[in-house]
XYZ file of C-alpha atoms in Angstrom:
628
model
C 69.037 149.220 120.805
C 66.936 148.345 123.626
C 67.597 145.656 126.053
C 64.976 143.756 128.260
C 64.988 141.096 130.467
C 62.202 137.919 129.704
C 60.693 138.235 132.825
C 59.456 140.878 134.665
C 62.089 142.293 137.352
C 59.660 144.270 139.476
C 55.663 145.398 138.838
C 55.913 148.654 137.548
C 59.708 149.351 136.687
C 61.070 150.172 133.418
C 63.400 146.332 131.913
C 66.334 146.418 132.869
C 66.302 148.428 135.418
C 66.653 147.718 139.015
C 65.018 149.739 141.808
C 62.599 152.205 140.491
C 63.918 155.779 140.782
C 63.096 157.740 143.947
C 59.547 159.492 143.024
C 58.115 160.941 146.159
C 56.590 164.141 146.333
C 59.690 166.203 147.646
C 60.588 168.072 144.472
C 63.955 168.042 143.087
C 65.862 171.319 143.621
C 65.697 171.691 139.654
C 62.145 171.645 139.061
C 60.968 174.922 137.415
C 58.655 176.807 140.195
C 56.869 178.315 137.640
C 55.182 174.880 137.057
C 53.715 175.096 140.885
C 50.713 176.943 142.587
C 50.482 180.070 143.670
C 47.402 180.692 146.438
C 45.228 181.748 144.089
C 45.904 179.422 141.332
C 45.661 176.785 144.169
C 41.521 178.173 144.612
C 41.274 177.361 141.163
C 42.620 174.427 140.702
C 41.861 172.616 144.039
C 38.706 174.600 145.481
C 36.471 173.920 142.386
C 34.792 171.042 144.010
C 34.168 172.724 147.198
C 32.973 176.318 145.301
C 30.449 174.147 142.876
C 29.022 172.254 146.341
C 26.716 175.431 147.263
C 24.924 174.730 144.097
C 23.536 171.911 145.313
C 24.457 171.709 148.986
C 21.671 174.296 150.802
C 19.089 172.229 148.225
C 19.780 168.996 149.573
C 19.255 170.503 153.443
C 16.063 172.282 151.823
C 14.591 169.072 150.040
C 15.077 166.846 153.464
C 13.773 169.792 155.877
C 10.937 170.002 153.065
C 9.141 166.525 155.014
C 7.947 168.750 157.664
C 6.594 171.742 155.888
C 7.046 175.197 155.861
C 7.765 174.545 159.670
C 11.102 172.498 158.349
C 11.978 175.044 156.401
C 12.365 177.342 159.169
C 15.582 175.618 160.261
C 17.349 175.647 157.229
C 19.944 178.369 158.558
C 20.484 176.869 162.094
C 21.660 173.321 160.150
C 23.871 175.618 157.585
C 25.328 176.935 160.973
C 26.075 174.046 162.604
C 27.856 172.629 158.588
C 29.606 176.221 158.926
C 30.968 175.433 161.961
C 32.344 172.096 160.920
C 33.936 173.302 158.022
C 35.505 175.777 160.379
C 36.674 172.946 162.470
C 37.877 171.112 159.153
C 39.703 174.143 157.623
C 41.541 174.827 161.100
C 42.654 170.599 161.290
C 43.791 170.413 158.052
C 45.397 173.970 158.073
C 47.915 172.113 160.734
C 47.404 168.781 158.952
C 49.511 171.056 156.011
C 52.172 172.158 158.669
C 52.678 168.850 159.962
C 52.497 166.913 156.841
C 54.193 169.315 154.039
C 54.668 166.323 151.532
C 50.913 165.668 150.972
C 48.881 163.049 151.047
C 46.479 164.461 153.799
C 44.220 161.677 156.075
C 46.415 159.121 154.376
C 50.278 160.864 155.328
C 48.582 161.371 158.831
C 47.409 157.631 159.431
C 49.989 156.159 158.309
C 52.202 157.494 160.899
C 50.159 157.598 163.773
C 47.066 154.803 163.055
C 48.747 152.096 161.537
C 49.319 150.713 157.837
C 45.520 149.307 157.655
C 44.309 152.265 159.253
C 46.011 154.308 156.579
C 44.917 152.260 153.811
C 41.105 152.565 154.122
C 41.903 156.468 154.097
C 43.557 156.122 150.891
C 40.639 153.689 149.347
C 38.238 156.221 150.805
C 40.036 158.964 149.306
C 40.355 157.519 145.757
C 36.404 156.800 145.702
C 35.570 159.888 146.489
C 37.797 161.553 143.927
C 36.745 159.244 141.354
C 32.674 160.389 142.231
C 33.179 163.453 142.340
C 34.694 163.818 138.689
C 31.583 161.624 137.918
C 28.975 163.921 139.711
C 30.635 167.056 138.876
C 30.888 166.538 134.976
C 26.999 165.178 134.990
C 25.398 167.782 137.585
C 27.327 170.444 134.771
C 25.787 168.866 131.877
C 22.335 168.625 133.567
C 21.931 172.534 133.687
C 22.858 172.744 130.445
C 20.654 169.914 129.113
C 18.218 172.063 131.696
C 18.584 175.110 129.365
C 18.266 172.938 126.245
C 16.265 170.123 126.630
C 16.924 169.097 122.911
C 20.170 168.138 123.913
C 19.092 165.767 127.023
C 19.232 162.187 124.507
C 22.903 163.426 123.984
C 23.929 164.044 127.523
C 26.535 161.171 128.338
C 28.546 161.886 124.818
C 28.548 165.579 126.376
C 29.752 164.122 129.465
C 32.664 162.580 127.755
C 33.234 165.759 125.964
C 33.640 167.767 129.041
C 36.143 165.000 131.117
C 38.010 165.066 128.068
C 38.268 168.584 128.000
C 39.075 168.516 132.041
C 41.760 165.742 131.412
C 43.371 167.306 128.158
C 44.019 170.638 130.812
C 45.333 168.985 133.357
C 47.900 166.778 131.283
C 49.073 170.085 130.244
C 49.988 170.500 134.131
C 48.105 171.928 137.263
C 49.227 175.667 136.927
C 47.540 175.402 133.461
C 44.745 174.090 134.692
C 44.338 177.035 137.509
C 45.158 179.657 134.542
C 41.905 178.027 132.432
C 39.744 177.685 135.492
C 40.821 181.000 137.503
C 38.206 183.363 135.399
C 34.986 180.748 135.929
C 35.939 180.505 139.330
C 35.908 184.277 140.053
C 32.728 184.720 138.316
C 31.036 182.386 139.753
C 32.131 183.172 143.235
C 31.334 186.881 142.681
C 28.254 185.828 141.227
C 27.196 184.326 144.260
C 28.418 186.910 146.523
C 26.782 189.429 144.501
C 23.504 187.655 144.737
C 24.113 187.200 148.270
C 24.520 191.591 148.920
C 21.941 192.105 146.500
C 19.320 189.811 148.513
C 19.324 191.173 151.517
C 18.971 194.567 150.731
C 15.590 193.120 149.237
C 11.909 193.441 151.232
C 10.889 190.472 148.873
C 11.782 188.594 145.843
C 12.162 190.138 142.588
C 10.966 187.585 140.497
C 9.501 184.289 140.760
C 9.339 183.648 137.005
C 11.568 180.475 137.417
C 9.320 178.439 139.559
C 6.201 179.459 137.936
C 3.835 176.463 137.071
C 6.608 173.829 138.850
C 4.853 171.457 141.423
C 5.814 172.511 144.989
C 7.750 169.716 146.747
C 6.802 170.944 149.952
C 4.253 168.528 152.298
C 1.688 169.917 154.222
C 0.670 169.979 157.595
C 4.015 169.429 159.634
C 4.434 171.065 162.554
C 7.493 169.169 164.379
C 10.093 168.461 163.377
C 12.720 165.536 164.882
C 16.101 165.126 165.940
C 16.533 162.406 162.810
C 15.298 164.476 160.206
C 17.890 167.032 161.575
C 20.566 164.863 161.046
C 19.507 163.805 157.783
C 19.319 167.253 156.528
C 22.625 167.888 158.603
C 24.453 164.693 156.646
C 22.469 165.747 153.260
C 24.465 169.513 153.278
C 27.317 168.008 154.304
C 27.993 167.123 150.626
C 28.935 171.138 150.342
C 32.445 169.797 152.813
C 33.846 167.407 149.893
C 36.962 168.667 148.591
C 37.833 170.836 151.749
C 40.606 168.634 152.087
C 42.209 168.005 148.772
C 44.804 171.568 149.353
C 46.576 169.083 152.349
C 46.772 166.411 149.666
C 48.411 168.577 147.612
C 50.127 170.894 149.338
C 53.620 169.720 147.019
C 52.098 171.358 143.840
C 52.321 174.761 145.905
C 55.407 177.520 145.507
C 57.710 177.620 148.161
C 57.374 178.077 150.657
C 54.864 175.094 150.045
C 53.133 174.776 153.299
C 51.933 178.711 153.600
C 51.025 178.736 150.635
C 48.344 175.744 151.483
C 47.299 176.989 154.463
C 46.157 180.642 152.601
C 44.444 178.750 150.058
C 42.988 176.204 152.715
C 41.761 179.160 154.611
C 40.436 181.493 151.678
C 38.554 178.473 150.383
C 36.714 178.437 154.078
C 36.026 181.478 154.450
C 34.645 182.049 151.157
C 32.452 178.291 151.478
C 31.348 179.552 154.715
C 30.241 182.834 153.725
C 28.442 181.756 150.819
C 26.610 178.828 152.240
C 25.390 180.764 155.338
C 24.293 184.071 152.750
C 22.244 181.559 150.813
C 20.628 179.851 153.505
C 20.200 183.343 154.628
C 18.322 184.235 151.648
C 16.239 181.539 151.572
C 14.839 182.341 154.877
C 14.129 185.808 153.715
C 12.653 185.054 150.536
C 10.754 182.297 151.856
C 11.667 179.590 149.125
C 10.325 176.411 148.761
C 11.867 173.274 146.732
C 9.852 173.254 143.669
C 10.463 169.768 140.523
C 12.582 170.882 138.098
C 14.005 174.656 138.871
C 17.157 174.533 141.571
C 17.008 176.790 144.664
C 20.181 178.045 143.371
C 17.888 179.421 140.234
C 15.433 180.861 142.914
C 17.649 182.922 144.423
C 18.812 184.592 141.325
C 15.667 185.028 140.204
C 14.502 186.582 144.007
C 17.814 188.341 143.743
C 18.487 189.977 140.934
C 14.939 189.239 138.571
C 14.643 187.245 135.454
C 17.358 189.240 133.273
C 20.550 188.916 132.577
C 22.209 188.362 135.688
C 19.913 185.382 136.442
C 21.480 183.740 132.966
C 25.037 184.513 134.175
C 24.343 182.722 137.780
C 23.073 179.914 136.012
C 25.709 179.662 133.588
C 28.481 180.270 136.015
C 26.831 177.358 138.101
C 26.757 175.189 134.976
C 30.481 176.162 133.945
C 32.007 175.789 137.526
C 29.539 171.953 138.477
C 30.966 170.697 134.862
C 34.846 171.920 135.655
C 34.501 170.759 140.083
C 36.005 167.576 138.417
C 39.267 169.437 138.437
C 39.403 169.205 142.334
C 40.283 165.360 141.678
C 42.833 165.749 139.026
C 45.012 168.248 141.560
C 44.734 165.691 144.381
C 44.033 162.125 143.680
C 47.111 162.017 141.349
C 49.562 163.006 143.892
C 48.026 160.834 146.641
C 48.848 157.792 144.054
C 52.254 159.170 143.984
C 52.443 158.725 147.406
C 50.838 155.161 147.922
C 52.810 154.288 144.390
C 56.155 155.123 146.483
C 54.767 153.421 149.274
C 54.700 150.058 147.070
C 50.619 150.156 147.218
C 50.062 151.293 143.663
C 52.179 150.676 140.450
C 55.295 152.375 140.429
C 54.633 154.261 136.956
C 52.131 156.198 139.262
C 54.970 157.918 141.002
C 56.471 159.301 137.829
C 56.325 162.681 136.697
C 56.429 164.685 133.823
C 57.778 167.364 132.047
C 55.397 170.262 133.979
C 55.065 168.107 137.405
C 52.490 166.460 136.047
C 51.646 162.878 137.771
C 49.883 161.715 133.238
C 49.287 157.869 134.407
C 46.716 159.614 137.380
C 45.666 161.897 135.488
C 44.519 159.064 132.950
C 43.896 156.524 135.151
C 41.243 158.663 136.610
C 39.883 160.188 133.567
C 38.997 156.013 132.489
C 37.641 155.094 135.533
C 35.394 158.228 135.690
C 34.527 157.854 132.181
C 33.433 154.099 132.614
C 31.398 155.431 135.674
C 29.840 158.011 133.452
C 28.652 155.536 130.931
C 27.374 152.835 133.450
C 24.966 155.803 134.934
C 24.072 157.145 131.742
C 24.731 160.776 132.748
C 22.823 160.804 135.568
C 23.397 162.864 138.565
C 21.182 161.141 140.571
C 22.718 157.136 140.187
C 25.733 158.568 141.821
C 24.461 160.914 144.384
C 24.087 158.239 146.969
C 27.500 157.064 146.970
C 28.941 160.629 147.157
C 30.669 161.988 150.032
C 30.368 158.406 152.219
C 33.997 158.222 151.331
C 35.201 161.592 152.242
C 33.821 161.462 155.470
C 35.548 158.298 156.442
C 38.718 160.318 155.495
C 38.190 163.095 157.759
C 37.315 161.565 160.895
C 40.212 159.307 160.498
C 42.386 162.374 159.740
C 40.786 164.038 162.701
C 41.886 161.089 165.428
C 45.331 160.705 163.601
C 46.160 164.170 164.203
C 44.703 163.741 168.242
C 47.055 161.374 168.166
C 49.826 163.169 166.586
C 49.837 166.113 169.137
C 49.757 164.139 172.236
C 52.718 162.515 170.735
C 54.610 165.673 170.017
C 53.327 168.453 172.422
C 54.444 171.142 171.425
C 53.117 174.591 172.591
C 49.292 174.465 173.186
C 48.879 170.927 172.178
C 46.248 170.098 174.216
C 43.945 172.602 172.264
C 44.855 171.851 169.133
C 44.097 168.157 170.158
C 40.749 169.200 171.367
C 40.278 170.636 168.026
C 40.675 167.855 166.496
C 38.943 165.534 168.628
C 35.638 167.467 168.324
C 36.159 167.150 164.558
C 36.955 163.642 164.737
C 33.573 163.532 166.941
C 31.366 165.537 164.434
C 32.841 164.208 161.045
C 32.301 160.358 162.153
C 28.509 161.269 163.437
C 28.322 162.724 159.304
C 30.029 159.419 158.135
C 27.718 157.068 160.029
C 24.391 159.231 159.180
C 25.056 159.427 155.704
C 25.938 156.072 155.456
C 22.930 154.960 157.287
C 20.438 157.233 154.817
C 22.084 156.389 152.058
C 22.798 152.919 152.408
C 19.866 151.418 150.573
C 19.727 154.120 147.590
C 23.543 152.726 146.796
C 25.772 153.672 149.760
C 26.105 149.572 150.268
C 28.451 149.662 147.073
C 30.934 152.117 148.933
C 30.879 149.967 152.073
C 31.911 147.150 150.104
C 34.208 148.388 147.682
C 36.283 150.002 150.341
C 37.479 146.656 151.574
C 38.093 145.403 148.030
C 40.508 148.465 147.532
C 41.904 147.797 150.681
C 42.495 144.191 149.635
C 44.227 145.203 146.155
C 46.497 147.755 148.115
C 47.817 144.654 150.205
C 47.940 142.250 147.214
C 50.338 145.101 145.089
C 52.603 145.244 148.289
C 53.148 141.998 148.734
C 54.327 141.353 145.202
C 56.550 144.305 145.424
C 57.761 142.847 148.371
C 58.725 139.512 147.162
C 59.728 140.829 143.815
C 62.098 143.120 146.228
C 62.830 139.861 148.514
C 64.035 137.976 145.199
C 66.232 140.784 143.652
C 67.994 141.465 147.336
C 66.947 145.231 147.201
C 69.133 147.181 149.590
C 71.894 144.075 150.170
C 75.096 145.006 148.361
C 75.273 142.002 145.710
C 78.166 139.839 144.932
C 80.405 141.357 142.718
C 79.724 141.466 138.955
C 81.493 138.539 137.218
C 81.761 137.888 133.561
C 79.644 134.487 131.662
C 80.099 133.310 128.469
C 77.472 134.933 126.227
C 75.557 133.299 123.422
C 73.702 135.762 121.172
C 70.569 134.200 119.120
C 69.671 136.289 116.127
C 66.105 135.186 114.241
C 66.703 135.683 110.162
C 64.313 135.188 107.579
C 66.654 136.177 104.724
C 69.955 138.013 103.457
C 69.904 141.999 103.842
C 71.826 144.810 105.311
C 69.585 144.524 108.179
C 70.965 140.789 108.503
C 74.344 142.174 108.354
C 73.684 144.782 110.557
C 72.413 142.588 113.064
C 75.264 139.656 113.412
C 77.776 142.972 113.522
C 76.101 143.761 116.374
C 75.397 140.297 117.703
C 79.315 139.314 117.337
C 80.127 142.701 119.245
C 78.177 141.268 122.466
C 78.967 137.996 122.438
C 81.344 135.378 122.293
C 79.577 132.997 120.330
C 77.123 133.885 117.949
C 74.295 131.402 116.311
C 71.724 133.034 114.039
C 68.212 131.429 113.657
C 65.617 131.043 110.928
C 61.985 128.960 111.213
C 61.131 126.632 108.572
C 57.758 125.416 107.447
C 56.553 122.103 105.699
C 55.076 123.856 102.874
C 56.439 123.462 99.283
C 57.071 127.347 98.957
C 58.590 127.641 102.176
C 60.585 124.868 101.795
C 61.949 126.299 98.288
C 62.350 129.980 100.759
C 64.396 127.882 102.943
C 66.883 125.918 100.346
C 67.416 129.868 98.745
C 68.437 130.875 102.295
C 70.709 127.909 103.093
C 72.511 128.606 99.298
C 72.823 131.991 100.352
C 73.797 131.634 103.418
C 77.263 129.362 102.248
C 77.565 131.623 99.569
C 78.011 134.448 101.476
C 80.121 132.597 104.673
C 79.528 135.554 107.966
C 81.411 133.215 109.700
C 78.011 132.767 111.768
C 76.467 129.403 111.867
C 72.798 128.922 110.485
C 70.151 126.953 112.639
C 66.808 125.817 111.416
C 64.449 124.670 113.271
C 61.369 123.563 111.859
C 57.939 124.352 112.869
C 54.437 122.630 111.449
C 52.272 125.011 112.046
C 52.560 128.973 110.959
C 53.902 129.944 113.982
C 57.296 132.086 114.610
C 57.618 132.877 118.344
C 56.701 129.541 119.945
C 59.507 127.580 118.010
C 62.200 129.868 118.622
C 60.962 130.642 122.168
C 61.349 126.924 122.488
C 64.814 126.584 121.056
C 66.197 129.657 123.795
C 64.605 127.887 126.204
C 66.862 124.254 125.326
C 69.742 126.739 124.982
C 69.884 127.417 128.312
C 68.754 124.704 129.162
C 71.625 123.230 127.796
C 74.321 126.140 128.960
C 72.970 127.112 132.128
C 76.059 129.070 133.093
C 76.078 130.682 129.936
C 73.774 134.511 129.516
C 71.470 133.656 126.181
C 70.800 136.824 124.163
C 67.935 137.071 121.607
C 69.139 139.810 119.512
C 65.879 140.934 117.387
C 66.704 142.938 114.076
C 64.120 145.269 113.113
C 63.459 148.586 109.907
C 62.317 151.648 111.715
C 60.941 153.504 108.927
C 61.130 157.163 108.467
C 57.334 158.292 108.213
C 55.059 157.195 111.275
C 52.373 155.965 108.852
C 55.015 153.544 107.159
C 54.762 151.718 110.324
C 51.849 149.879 109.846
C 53.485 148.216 106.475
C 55.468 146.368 108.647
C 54.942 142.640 109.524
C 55.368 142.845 113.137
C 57.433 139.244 113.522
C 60.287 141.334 115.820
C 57.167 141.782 118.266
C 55.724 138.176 118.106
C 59.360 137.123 118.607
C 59.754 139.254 121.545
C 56.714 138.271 123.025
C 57.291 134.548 123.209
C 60.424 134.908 124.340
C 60.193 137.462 127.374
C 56.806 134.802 128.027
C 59.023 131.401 127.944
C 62.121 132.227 128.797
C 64.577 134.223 131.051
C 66.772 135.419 128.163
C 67.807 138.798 127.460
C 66.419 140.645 124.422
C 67.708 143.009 122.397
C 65.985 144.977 119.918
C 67.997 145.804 117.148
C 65.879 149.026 115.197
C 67.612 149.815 111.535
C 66.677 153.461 110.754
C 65.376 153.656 107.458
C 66.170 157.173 106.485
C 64.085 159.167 104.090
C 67.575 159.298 101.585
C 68.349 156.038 102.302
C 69.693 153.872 99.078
């Protein structure tokens, strides 16, 4: 028998309950660690993102520096130095972001104690769009190198799509260590893959093979022999995209073993070293083998064709890099989740955010984001290049605010060597908000302008959510001690359409809760449903429950609204009195046996809990398989 209350008590809690359970990210002492990260799995299962970016990072650099010619070209590896050395700053901040911030929740934990609550709200909306792109990108950057491979299946791409997020969300509901045991083997071949390629390169005069770019239009201009600080920082803010996801291990540091926090920082660092190392042996390579961005065929496809020759190994590359772009979406579904937790605990999301599952597994984020990606891969229709622009904007805005929090953070602790660490993080603050403001200012026109407005909007919606938590809080006293408990008179209302054991059942139960019981049947003007309701009033003296029978008619076909109205004169007419609606209702034994049923107990309940403050009870008669 389940009881509700007709209104809502608060957004987001289970009726009839009163403050919704403590759900942070601390885990319980209980919780199974075999159901938590190791370092490794963490690579897997948060690093994706950041691994798939050299696919496409060192292109983006290539196709801006392509403007200016061969010349441009030639400075490919000093801009992949000067991203290397940013995601060195970025892996040391957040590497003490996940010592001073063990629960999670990265840029967002850090603002919100040292920036402010606004501050630390535009981290979070930042956050959640870039999460929510990058599933988007990820899945349809995959399924373009496959529809690459076979072009027959191009018309079919955003059903594809689909097919992969499902596959992605379907893991991950199934928890996040399950999700780094599916994704560990892609990861390492890709990763060795790359490496591979990398070793193999330079111990070449000259590339292999250039069967892969044969008869593809150059897109390399002619006759540029400068080439200017802005194109620089376009190219600089274009490979930047290779950064996103560096800093979803410090949003997620509580889905590590303990000891949590070293765990993070391993993975945080492996993930660096092995970004750095690959992006710089790329951009390496393509200074050696003197690539140029052809249409259609991805530098990434160059290099394994320079590398290793148009044979097998070029066919695992590419279908590593297809495996690992279509699977980056993971990345989101190990941190956004948990960084909902944390606003949902906060009282800036819905509370069923903060629950967990069986296997630590945060479902209503995990589906949440799985609809709003998969609405975002329908409206672009597959297309990697629709969401492009608004990539990475978001992630940006999250590190630089990250970066000043935690300036902030050691001048207000100082511990040993503060002052450098704070100089760390200030040039990182410096460097990641020159990224945010040239990426925003090239990309603003191609779709950026969306991400500068919707940030606000989130930031608006965060605010509306806490303020009805807080008056919903406000109005139920939350954390007073109430007046003591003291005992009403109880009427018990219990809708009845005719004589059965469930009718029985149900005033049995009705007379055990209250002190005066009143059972209720709708009548209707028709001639059959009058003759319905003379059987039920013979019946009803006939068989005398000692309960009496109320009719109230109705002129239309409608159940809920008349005895939704009648409650509502109840108490109305008792207002000291607690009105029960006591709802019988079969419960069949087979699951597709359901669907026989009439579903009046839920129209009843409906109006009700809509009109009315009454309690309702839900009465469910088991209908057994051997029943008689």
């Amino acid at each position: 028998m389940a009881i509700h209350r007709g209104k809502t008590t608060a957004a987001g809690q289970a009726p009839g309950t009163e403050e919704p359970p403590d759900t942070g990210v601390r885990t319980p002492p209980e919780a199974p660690d075999r159901h938590r990260l190791t370092a490794l799995q963490g690579l897997a299962a948060l690093s994706l993102d950041a691994m798939a970016s050299v696919a496409y990072g060192p292109e983006s650099i290539v196709l801006v520096l392509a403007a200016a010619g061969a010349y441009g070209l030639g400075f490919t590896l000093p801009v992949t130095l000067a991203i290397a050395a940013l995601l060195a700053v970025l892996v040391a901040s957040y590497r003490q972001v996940i010592a001073a911030f063990p629960d999670g929740g990265g840029s967002y934990a850090v603002a919100k104690k040292h920036l402010g609550r606004r501050t630390s709200l535009v981290a979070a909306a930042s956050l959640i769009l870039d999460y929510v792109l990058n599933v988007a990108v990820s899945v349809t950057a995959g399924v373009a190198a496959l529809t690459s491979a076979f072009p027959e299946l191009y018309g079919d791409r955003v059903w594809i799509c689909l097919g992969v997020l499902v596959l992605v969300t379907a893991v991950n509901l199934r928890g996040i260590v399950e999700s780094a045991k599916a994704f560990l083997v892609p990861t390492a071949v890709f990763v060795g893959s790359i490496l591979a390629m990398v070793v193999v390169g330079l111990f070449r005069d000259g590339p292999v093979s250039t069967a892969s770019a044969a008869g593809h239009a150059s897109a390399l201009r002619e006759g540029a022999t400068t080439v200017g600080a802005l194109l620089l920082l376009k190219a600089f803010a274009a490979g930047c995209s290779a950064l996103t996801g560096v800093e979803a291990v410090a949003n997620a540091v509580p889905s590590f073993r303990a000891p949590a926090a070293r765990r993070a920082q391993r993975t945080e660092v492996a993930l660096g070293a092995l970004l750095g190392v690959m992006l710089i042996g790329l951009s390496v390579l393509i200074g050696r083998f003197h690539l140029q961005p052809v249409e259609g065929v991805t530098v990434l496809a160059q290099l394994a064709d320079a590398s290793f020759g148009h044979n097998a190994a070029f066919y695992v590359v590419q279908f590593a890099t297809m495996v690992l772009l279509a699977l980056a979406a993971n990345t989101s579904f190990g941190g956004l989740p948990v960084l909902m937790s944390l606003l949902a605990r906060d009282n800036y999301l819905p509370h069923v955010f903060a629950l967990k599952a069986d296997r630590q597994v945060h479902r209503h984020g995990v589906v949440w984001l799985a609809l709003v990606s998969g609405a975002l891969l329908v409206f672009s229709g597959g297309d990697t290049n629709t969401l492009v622009p608004l990539f990475a904007i978001g992630v940006f805005v999250g590190f630089t605010i990250c970066q000043v929090g935690m300036v902030r953070h050691w001048n207000g602790e100082r511990p040993n060597g503060w002052q450098a660490k704070a100089a760390l993080n200030g040039f990182g603050a410096l460097l990641t908000a020159v990224s945010a403001l040239v990426v925003t200012a090239t990309k603003f026109a191609e779709g950026a302008w969306l991400i500068v407005l919707a940030l606000p909007l989130i930031v608006l919606a965060f605010e509306s959510i806490h303020r009805a938590y807080a008056q919903i809080g406000e109005r139920l006293e939350l954390g007073r001690i109430p007046q003591p408990p003291q005992r009403s008179r109880s009427l018990v209302v219990v809708p009845v359409s005719g004589l059965s054991r469930l009718t029985c059942q149900a005033l049995t139960a009705a007379s055990s809760l209250g002190d005066e019981v009143l059972a209720l049947t709708v009548t209707h003007s028709g001639p059959e449903d009058r003759q319905a309701a003379e059987a039920l009033r013979r019946d009803w003296e006939l068989w005398k429950p000692g309960v009496e029978l109320i009719e109230v008619s109705s002129d239309t076909r409608s159940l809920g609204r008349p005895v939704s109205a009648y409650v509502r004169e109840l108490t109305q007419a008792h207002p000291d009195a607690q009105v029960t609606v006591l709802i019988p209702e079969t419960e069949p034994a087979r699951l597709w046996q359901r669907m026989l049923q009439n579903q009046r107990g839920s129209v009843v309940a409906h109006a009700v809990r809509r009109d009315t403050d009454a309690v309702i009870c839900r009465l469910r008669f088991r209908v057994t398989s051997d029943a008689r």
